[in-house]
Coordinates of C-alpha atoms and ligand atoms in Angstrom, one line a residue:
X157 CA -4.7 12.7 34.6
X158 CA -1.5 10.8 36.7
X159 CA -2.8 7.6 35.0
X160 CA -2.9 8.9 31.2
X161 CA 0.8 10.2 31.6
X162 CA 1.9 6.5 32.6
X163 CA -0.2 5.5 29.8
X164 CA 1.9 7.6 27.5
X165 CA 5.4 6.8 29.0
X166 CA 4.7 2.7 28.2
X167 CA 3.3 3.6 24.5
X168 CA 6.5 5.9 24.2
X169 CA 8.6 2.8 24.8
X170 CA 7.0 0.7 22.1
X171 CA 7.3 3.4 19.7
X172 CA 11.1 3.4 20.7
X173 CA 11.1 -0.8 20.3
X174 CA 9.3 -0.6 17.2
X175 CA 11.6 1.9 15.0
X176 CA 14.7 -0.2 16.5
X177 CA 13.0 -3.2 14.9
X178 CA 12.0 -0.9 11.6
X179 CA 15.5 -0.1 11.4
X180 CA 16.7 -3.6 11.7
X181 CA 14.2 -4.7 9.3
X182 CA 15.4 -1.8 6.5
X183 CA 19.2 -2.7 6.9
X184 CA 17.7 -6.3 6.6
X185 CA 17.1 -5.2 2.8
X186 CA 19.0 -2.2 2.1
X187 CA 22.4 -3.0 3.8
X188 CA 23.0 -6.5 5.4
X189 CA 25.7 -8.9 3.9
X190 CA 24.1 -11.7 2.9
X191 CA 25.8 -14.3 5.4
X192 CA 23.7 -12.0 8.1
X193 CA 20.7 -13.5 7.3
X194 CA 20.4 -16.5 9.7
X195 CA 21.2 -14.5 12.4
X196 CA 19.4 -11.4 11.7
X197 CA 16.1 -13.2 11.4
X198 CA 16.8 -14.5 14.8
X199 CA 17.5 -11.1 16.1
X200 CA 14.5 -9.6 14.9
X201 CA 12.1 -12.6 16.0
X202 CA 13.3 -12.4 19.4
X203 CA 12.6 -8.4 19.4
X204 CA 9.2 -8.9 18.0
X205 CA 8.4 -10.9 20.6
X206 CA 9.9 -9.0 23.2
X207 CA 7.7 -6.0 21.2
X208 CA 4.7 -8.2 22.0
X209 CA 5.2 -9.0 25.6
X210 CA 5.7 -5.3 26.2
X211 CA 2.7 -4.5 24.8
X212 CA 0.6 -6.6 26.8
X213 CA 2.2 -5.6 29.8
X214 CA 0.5 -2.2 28.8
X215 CA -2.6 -3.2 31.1
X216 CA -0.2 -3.9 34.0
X217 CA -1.7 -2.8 37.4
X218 CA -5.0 -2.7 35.2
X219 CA -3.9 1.1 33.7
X220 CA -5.5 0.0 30.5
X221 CA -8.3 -1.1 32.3
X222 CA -9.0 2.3 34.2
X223 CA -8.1 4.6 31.4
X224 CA -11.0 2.6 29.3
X225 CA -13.3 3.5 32.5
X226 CA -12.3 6.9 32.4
X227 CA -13.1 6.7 28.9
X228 CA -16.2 5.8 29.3
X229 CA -17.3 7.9 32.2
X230 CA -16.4 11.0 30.0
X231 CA -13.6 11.9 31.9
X232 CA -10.7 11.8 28.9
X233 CA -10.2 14.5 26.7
X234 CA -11.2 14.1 22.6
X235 CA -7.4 13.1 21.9
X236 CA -7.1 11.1 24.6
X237 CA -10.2 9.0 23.8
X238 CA -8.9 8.8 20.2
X239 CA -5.5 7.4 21.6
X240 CA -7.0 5.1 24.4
X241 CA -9.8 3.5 21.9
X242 CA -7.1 2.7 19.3
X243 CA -4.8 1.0 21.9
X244 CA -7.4 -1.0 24.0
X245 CA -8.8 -1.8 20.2
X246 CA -4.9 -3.5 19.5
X247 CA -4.8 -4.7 23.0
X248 CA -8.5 -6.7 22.4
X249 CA -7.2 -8.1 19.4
X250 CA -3.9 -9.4 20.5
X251 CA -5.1 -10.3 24.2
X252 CA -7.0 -13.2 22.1
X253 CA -3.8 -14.6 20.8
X254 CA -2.1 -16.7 22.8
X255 CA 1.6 -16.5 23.0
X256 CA 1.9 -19.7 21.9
X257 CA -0.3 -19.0 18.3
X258 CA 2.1 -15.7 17.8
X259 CA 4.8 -17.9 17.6
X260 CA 3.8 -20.7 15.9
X261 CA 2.4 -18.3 13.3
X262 CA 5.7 -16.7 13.0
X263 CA 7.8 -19.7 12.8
X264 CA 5.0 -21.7 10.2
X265 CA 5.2 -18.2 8.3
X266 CA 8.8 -17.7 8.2
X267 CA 9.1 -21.1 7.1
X268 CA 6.5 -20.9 4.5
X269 CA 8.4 -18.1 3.1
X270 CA 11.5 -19.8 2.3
X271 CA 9.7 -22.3 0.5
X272 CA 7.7 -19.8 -1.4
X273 CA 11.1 -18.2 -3.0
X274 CA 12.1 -21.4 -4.1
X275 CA 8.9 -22.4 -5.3
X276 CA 8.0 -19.5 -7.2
X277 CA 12.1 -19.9 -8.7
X278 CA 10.9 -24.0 -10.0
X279 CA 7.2 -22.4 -10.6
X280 CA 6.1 -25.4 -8.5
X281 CA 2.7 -24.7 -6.6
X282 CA 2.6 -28.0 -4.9
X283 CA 6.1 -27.2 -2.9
X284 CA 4.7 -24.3 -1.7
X285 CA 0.9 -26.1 -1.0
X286 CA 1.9 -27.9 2.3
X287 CA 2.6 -24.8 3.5
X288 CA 0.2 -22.6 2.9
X289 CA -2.7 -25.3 4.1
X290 CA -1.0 -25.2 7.0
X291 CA -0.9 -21.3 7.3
X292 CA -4.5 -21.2 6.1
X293 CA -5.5 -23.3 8.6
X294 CA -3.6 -20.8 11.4
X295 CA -5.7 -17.9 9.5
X296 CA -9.1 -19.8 9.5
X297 CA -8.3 -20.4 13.8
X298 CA -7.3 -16.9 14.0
X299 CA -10.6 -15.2 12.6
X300 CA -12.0 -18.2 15.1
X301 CA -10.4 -16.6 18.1
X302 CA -10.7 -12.6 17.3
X303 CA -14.2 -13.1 16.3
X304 CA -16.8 -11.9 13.9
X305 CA -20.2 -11.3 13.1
X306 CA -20.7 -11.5 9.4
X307 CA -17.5 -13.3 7.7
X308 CA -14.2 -14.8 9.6
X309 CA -12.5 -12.4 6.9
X310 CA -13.7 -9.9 9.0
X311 CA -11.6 -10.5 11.5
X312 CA -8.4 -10.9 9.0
X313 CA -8.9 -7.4 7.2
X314 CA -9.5 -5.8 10.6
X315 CA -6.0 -5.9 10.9
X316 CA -5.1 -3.6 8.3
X317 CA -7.9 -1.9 7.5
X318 CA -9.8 -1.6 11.0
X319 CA -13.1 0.3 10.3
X320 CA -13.6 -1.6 7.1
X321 CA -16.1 -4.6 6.7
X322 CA -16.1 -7.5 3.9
X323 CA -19.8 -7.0 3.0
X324 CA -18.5 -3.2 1.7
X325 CA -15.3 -4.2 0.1
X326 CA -17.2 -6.5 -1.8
X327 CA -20.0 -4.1 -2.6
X328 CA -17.5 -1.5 -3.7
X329 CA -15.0 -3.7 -5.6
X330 CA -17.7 -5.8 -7.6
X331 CA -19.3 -2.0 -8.4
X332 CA -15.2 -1.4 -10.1
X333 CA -15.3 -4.8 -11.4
X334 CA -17.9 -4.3 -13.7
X335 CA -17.0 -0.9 -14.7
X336 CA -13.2 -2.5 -16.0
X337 CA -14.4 -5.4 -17.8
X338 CA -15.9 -3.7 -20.3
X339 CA -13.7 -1.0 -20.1
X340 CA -10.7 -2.8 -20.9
X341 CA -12.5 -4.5 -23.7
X342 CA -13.7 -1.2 -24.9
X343 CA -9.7 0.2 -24.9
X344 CA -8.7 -3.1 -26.8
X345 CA -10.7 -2.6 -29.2
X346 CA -9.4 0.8 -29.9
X347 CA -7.6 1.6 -33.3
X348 CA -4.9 3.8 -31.0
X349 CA -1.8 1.8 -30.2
X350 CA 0.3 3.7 -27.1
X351 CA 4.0 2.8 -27.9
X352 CA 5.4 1.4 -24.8
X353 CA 8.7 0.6 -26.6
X354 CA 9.6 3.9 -26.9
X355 CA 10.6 4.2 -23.1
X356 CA 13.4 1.5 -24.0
X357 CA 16.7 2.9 -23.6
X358 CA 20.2 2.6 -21.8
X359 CA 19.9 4.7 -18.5
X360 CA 22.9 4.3 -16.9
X361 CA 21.6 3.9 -13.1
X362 CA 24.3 7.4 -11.4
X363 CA 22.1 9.7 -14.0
X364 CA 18.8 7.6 -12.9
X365 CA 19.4 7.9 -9.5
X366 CA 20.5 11.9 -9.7
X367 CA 17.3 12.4 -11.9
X368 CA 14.7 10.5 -9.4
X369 CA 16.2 12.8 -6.9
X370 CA 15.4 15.5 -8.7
X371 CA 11.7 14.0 -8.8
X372 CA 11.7 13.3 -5.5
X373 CA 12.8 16.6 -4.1
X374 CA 10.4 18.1 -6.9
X375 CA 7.8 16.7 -5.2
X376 CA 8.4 18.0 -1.6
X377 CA 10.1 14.8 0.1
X378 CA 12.7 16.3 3.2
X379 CA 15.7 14.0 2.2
X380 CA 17.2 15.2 5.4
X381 CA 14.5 13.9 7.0
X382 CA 14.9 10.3 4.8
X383 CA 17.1 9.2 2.0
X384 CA 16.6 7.0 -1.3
X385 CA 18.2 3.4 -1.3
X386 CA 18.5 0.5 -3.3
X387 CA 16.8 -3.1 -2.6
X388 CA 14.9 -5.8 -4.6
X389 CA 11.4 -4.5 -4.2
X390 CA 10.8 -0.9 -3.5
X391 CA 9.7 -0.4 -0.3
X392 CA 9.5 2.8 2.6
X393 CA 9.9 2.5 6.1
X394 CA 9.6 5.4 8.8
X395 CA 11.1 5.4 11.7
X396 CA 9.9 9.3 12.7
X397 CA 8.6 12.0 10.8
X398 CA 11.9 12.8 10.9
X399 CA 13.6 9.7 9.6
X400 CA 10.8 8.2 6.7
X401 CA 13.1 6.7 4.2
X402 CA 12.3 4.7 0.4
X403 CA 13.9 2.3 -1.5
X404 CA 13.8 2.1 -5.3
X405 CA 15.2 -0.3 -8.0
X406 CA 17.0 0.7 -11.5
X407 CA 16.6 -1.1 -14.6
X408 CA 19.7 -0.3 -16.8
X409 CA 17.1 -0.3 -19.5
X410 CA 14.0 1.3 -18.6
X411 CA 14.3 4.4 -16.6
X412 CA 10.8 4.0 -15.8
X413 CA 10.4 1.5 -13.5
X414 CA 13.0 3.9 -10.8
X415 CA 11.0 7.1 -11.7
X416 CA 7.2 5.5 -11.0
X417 CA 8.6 3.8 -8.4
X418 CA 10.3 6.2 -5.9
X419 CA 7.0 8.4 -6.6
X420 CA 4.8 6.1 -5.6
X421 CA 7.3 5.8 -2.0
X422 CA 7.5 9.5 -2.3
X423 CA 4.2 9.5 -1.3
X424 CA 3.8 7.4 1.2
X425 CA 6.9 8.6 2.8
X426 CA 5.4 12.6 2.5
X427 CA 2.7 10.7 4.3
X428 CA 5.2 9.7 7.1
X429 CA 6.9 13.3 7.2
X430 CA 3.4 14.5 7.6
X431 CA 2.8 13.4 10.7
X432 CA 3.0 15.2 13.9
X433 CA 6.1 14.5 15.6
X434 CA 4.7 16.0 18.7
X435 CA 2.7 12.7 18.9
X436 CA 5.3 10.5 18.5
X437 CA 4.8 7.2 20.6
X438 CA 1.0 7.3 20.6
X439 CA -1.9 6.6 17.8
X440 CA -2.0 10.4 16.9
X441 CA 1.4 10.1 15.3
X442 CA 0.4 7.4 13.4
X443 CA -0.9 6.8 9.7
X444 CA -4.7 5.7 9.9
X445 CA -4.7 2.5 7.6
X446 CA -3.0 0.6 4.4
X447 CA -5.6 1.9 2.7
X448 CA -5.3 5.2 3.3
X449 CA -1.4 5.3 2.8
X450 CA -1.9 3.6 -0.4
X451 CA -4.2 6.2 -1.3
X452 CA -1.2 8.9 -1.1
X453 CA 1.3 6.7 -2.8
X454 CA -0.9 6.4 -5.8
X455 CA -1.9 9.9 -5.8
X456 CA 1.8 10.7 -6.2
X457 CA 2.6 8.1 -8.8
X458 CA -0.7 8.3 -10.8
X459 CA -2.6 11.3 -10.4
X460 CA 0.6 13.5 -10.1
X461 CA 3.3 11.5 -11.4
X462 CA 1.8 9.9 -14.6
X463 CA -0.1 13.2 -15.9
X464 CA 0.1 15.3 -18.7
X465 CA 0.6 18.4 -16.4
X466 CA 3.2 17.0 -14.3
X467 CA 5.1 15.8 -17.5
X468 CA 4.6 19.4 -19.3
X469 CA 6.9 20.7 -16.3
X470 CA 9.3 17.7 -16.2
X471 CA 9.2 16.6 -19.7
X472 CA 12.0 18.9 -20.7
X473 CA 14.2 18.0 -18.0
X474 CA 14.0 14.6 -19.0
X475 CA 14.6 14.7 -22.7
X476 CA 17.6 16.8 -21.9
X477 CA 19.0 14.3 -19.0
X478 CA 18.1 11.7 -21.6
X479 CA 18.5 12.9 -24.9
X480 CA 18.6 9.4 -26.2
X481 CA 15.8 8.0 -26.5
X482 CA 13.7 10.8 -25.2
X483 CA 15.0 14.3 -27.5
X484 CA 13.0 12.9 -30.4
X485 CA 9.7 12.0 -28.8
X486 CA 6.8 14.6 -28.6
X487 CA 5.3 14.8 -25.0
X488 CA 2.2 13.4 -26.2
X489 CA 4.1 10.0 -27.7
X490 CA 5.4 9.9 -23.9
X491 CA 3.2 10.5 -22.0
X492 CA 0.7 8.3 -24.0
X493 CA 3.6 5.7 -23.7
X494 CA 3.8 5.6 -19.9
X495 CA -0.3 5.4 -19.7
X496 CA -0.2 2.2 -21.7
X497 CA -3.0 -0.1 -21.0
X498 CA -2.4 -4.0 -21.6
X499 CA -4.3 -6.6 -19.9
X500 CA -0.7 -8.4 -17.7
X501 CA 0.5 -11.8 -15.7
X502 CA 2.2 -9.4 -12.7
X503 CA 0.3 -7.1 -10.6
X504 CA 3.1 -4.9 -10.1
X505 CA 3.9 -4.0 -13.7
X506 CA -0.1 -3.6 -14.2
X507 CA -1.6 -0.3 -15.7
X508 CA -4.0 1.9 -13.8
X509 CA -7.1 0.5 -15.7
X510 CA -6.0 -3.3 -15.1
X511 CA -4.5 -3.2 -11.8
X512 CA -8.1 -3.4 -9.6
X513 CA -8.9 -6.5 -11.4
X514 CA -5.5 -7.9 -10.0
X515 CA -6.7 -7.4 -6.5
X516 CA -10.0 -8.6 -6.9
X517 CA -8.6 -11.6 -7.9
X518 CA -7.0 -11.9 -5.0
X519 CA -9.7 -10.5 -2.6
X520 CA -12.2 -13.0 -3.9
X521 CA -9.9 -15.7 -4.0
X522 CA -8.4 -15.2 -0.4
X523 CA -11.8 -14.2 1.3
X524 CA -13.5 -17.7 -0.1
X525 CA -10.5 -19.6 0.9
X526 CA -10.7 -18.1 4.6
X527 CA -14.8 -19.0 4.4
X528 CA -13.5 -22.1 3.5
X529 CA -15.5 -22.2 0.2
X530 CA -12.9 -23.4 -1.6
X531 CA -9.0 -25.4 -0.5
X532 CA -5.5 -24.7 -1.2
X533 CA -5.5 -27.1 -3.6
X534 CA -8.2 -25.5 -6.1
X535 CA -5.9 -22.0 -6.0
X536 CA -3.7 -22.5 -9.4
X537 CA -7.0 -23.7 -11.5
X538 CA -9.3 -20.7 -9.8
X539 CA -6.1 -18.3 -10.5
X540 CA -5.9 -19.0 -13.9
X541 CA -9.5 -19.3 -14.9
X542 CA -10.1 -15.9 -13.4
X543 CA -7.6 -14.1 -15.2
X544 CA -8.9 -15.6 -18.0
X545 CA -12.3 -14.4 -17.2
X546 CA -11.1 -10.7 -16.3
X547 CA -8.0 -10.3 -17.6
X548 CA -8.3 -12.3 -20.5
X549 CA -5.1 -13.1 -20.4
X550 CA -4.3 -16.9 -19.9
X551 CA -1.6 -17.8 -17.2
X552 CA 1.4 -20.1 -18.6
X553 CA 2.7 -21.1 -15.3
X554 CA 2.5 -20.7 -11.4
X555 CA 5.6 -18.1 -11.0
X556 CA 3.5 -15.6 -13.5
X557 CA 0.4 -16.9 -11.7
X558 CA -0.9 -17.5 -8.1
X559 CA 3.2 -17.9 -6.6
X560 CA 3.6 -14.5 -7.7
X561 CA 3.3 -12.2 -4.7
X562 CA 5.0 -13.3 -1.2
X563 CA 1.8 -12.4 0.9
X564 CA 0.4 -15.3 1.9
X565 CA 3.2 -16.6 2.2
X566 CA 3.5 -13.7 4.9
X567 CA 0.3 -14.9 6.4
X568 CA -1.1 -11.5 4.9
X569 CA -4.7 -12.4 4.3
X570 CA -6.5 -9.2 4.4
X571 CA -4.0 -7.1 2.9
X572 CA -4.6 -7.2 -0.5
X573 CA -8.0 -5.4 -0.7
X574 CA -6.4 -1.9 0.9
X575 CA -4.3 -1.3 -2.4
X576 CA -7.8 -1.3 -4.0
X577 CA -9.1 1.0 -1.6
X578 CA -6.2 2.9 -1.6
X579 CA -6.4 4.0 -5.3
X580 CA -10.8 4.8 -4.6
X581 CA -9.4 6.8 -1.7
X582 CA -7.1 8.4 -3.8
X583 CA -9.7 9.4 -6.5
X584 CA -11.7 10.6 -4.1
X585 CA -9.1 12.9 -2.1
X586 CA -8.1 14.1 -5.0
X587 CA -11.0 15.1 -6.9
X588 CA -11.5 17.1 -3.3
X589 CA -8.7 18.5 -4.1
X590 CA -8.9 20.4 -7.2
X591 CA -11.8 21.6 -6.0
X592 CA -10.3 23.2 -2.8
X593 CA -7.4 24.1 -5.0
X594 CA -9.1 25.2 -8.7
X595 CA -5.5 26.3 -10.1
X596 CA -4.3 22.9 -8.9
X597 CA -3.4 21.6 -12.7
X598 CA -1.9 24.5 -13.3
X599 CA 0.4 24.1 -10.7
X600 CA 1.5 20.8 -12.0
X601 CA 2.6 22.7 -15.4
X602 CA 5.0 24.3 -13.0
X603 CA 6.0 21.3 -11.2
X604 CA 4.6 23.2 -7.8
X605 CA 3.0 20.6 -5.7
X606 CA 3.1 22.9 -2.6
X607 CA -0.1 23.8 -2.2
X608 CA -1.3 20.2 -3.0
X609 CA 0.9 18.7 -0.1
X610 CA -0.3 21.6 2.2
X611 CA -3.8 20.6 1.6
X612 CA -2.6 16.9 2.3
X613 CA -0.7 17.8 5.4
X614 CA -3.3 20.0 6.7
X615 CA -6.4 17.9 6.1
X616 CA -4.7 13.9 6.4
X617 CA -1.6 13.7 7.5
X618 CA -1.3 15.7 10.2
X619 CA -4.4 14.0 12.3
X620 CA -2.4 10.8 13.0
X621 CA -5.2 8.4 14.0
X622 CA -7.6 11.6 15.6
X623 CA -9.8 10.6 13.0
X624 CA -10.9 6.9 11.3
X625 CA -10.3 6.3 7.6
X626 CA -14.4 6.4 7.3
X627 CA -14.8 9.7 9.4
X628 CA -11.8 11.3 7.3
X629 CA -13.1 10.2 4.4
X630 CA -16.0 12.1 5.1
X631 CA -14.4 15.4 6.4
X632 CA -12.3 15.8 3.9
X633 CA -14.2 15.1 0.5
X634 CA -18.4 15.7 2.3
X635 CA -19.3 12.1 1.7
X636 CA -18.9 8.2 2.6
X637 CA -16.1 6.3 0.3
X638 CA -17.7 5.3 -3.1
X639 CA -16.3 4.4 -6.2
X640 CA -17.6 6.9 -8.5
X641 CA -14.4 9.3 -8.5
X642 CA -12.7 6.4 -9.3
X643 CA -14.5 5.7 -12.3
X644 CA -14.9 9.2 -13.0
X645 CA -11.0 9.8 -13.2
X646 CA -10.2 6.3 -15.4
X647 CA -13.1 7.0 -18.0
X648 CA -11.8 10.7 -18.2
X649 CA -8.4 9.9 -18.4
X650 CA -8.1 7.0 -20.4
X651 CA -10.9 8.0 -22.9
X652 CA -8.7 10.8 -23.7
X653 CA -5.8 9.0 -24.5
X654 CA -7.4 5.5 -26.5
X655 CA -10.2 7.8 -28.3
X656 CA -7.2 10.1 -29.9
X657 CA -8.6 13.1 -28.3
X658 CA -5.9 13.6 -26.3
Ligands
LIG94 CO1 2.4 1.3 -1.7

């Protein structure tokens, strides 16, 4: 079909647009002097909104318009329905923005962020409150003009979950919420003590970066096809299949924080390298959701990278590339020191068991502020008396509390429940996987993920978009996303190690 092939050649361009700005964007953090700043931000806005014109002129002599016809009549191919219904789905949602709300959301946003850093430096919510009401207030109009049936935060998580509804997050997180309550409680008020202290050290960062290499490659990531960098906050970007890089950060210290870190981006960049590059420049050469790339980075870090199997095979290469402080503790010790549960301030240093409740915080926080149950001004007290109720933990100030992460600052309402999904995902893929794979831990003992990123490639990656995060869901592990496998893989895993039977 003449029309498809047009089709293709405008989506090819945006592709081409959007790596230049995802290049921009990584030298941003990786590589720009810091004087660039100013004018950087400027060149990237003006991109992004060239990126945005472009996109709407997608419909130009009504091609978007016909191919959704076609669509409809039958007359497309299975892969082009899949590429036309993800791109007239984008196209609805941004059509009902004006160009006008796009930018004042970027320029309120961008400005909000500045704020927030400084904020979150004095721990001073009510610098940064101003602000956000006034982002909130962008978010609340946005949901207004996308529309919804149910919730307005329907509208919001749509954006980075599409196929996803509120009613089921909250279903399925409430469901994990009361499983890790008690949980927690249960492994606090076990005699073991994991020694996290024993993971202190002095790393210096040339060994750490040559050893997280070593992980990295280990684990099957192409580092001709990508590379490891250094910037604050870890991070990957993918620019092609053939060019899907990571950053990572190393604390002098604590070699952990690099080596949990790049395989956490390890896996979503495998995700990235997975893809088809055949498809590159339309939906089929693209990752299906946050939650579903979150659900390989914490299969890589977690299920992979903080297990006893995994550690039998790398164990040894670590004690000898660290004799000190590592040549004189037992494998159990370690690995028993790396699984430490403890109840935290900071998402991103949380455990496996505690890290949900972090993002349920958030979740019920952000989705009653959008409802407009509750006002910027109530966030700090319904912060802190929430991780009190959860966490028990109580929160001594607003840098350690609600100024923590930069989302909202972002205008990212929505985001924060696809990490959460991510790891149910996760336990759910994998737990498919051993099955499909029965020799699967013993594998690990070799460090041989092969067959395990086969499977991944085969079954996830490779699809793009083909199929939604629900349907692959579904093909790959026989049922609908539930939280069981989840569950399943904490109470196994954690019982082991804070009931000594390890
Ligand atoms: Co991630």
């Amino acid at each position: 079909m003449e029309q498809y092939t047009t089709f293709k050649q405008r989506l090819l361009t945006l592709t081409h647009l959007t790596a230049a700005l995802g290049v921009l964007s990584w030298d941003q953090e990786v590589m720009m002097p810091p004087k660039g700043a100013g004018k950087r931000a400027e060149t990237i806005a003006e991109l992004a909104g060239l990126l945005h014109e472009r996109f709407l002129h997608l419909n130009d002599d009504a091609l978007l318009d016909t191919l959704k016809s076609a669509l409809t009549k039958g007359e497309l191919d299975d892969r082009q329905e899949a590429v036309v219904r993800e791109i007239a789905r984008i196209y609805d949602r941004e059509q009902k923005l004006s160009k006008e709300f796009v930018q004042n959301l970027a320029l309120v946003t961008s400005e909000a962020t500045e704020t927030w850093k400084t904020a979150k430096e004095k721990s001073d919510f009510s610098m940064f409150s101003p602000h956000l009401k006034k982002i909130v207030t962008l978010k609340r109009e946005e949901a207004q003009l996308i529309g919804f049936t149910d919730t307005p935060y329907d509208a919001l998580l749509d954006a980075y979950e599409p196929d996803m509804k509120t009613a089921e997050v909250s279903t399925i997180l409430n469901d994990v919420k009361q499983f890790l309550i008690p949980f927690l409680k249960k492994i606090q008020d076990s005699p073991n003590t994991a020694r996290p202290e024993l993971l202190a050290g002095s790393f210096p960062v040339e060994k750490q970066k040559a050893f997280s290499e070593m992980v990295a490659k280990t684990l099957g990531y192409d580092l001709d096809a990508g590379r490891i960098d250094v910037s604050a906050h870890p991070f990957s970007t993918s620019f092609s299949p053939l060019d899907s890089r990571i950053t990572t950060r190393y604390d002098k210290t604590d070699i952990s924080y690099a080596l949990f870190s790049t395989m956490h981006e390890v896996g979503h960049a495998l995700y990235e390298q997975g893809l088809n590059p055949e498809e590159f420049g339309t939906p089929l050469g693209e990752y299906i959701s946050l939650g579903i790339h979150e659900s390989q980075s914490r299969m890589y870090e977690n299920q992979i990278g903080k297990s006893l199997e995994f550690w039998t095979f790398m164990y040894p290469k670590l004690q000898k590339a660290f004799p000190k402080p590592f040549a004189s503790i037992d494998i159990n010790d370690y690995y028993r020191a790396i699984n430490h549960v403890t109840p935290s301030l900071i998402r991103t240093e949380s455990d496996e068991v505690t890290y949900n409740l972090h993002i349920i915080i958030r979740f019920e926080i952000e989705r009653n502020l959008i409802e407009g149950k509750i006002e910027v001004e109530d966030l700090p007290k319904i912060w802190n008396q929430k991780y009190k109720e959860y966490l028990g933990i109580d929160v001594p100030n607003d840098a350690q509390g609600v100024l923590q992460d930069i989302h909202w600052a972002h205008g990212s309402f929505g985001y924060f429940p696809t990490y959460s999904l991510g790891n149910l995902y996760c336990a759910q893929f994998f737990a498919a996987a051993k099955k499909a794979i029965p020799e699967l831990e013993e594998e690990l003992k070799k460090g041989d993920t092969s067959r395990l990123l086969a499977w991944l490639r085969l079954h996830i990656h490779s699809h793009g978009k083909y199929y939604t995060a629900s349907q692959i869901v579904q093909n790959v592990t026989g049922e609908p996303l539930t939280s069981q496998h989840f569950k399943d893989y904490i109470q196994n895993k954690f019982s082991k190690i804070y009931d000594n039977t390890l």
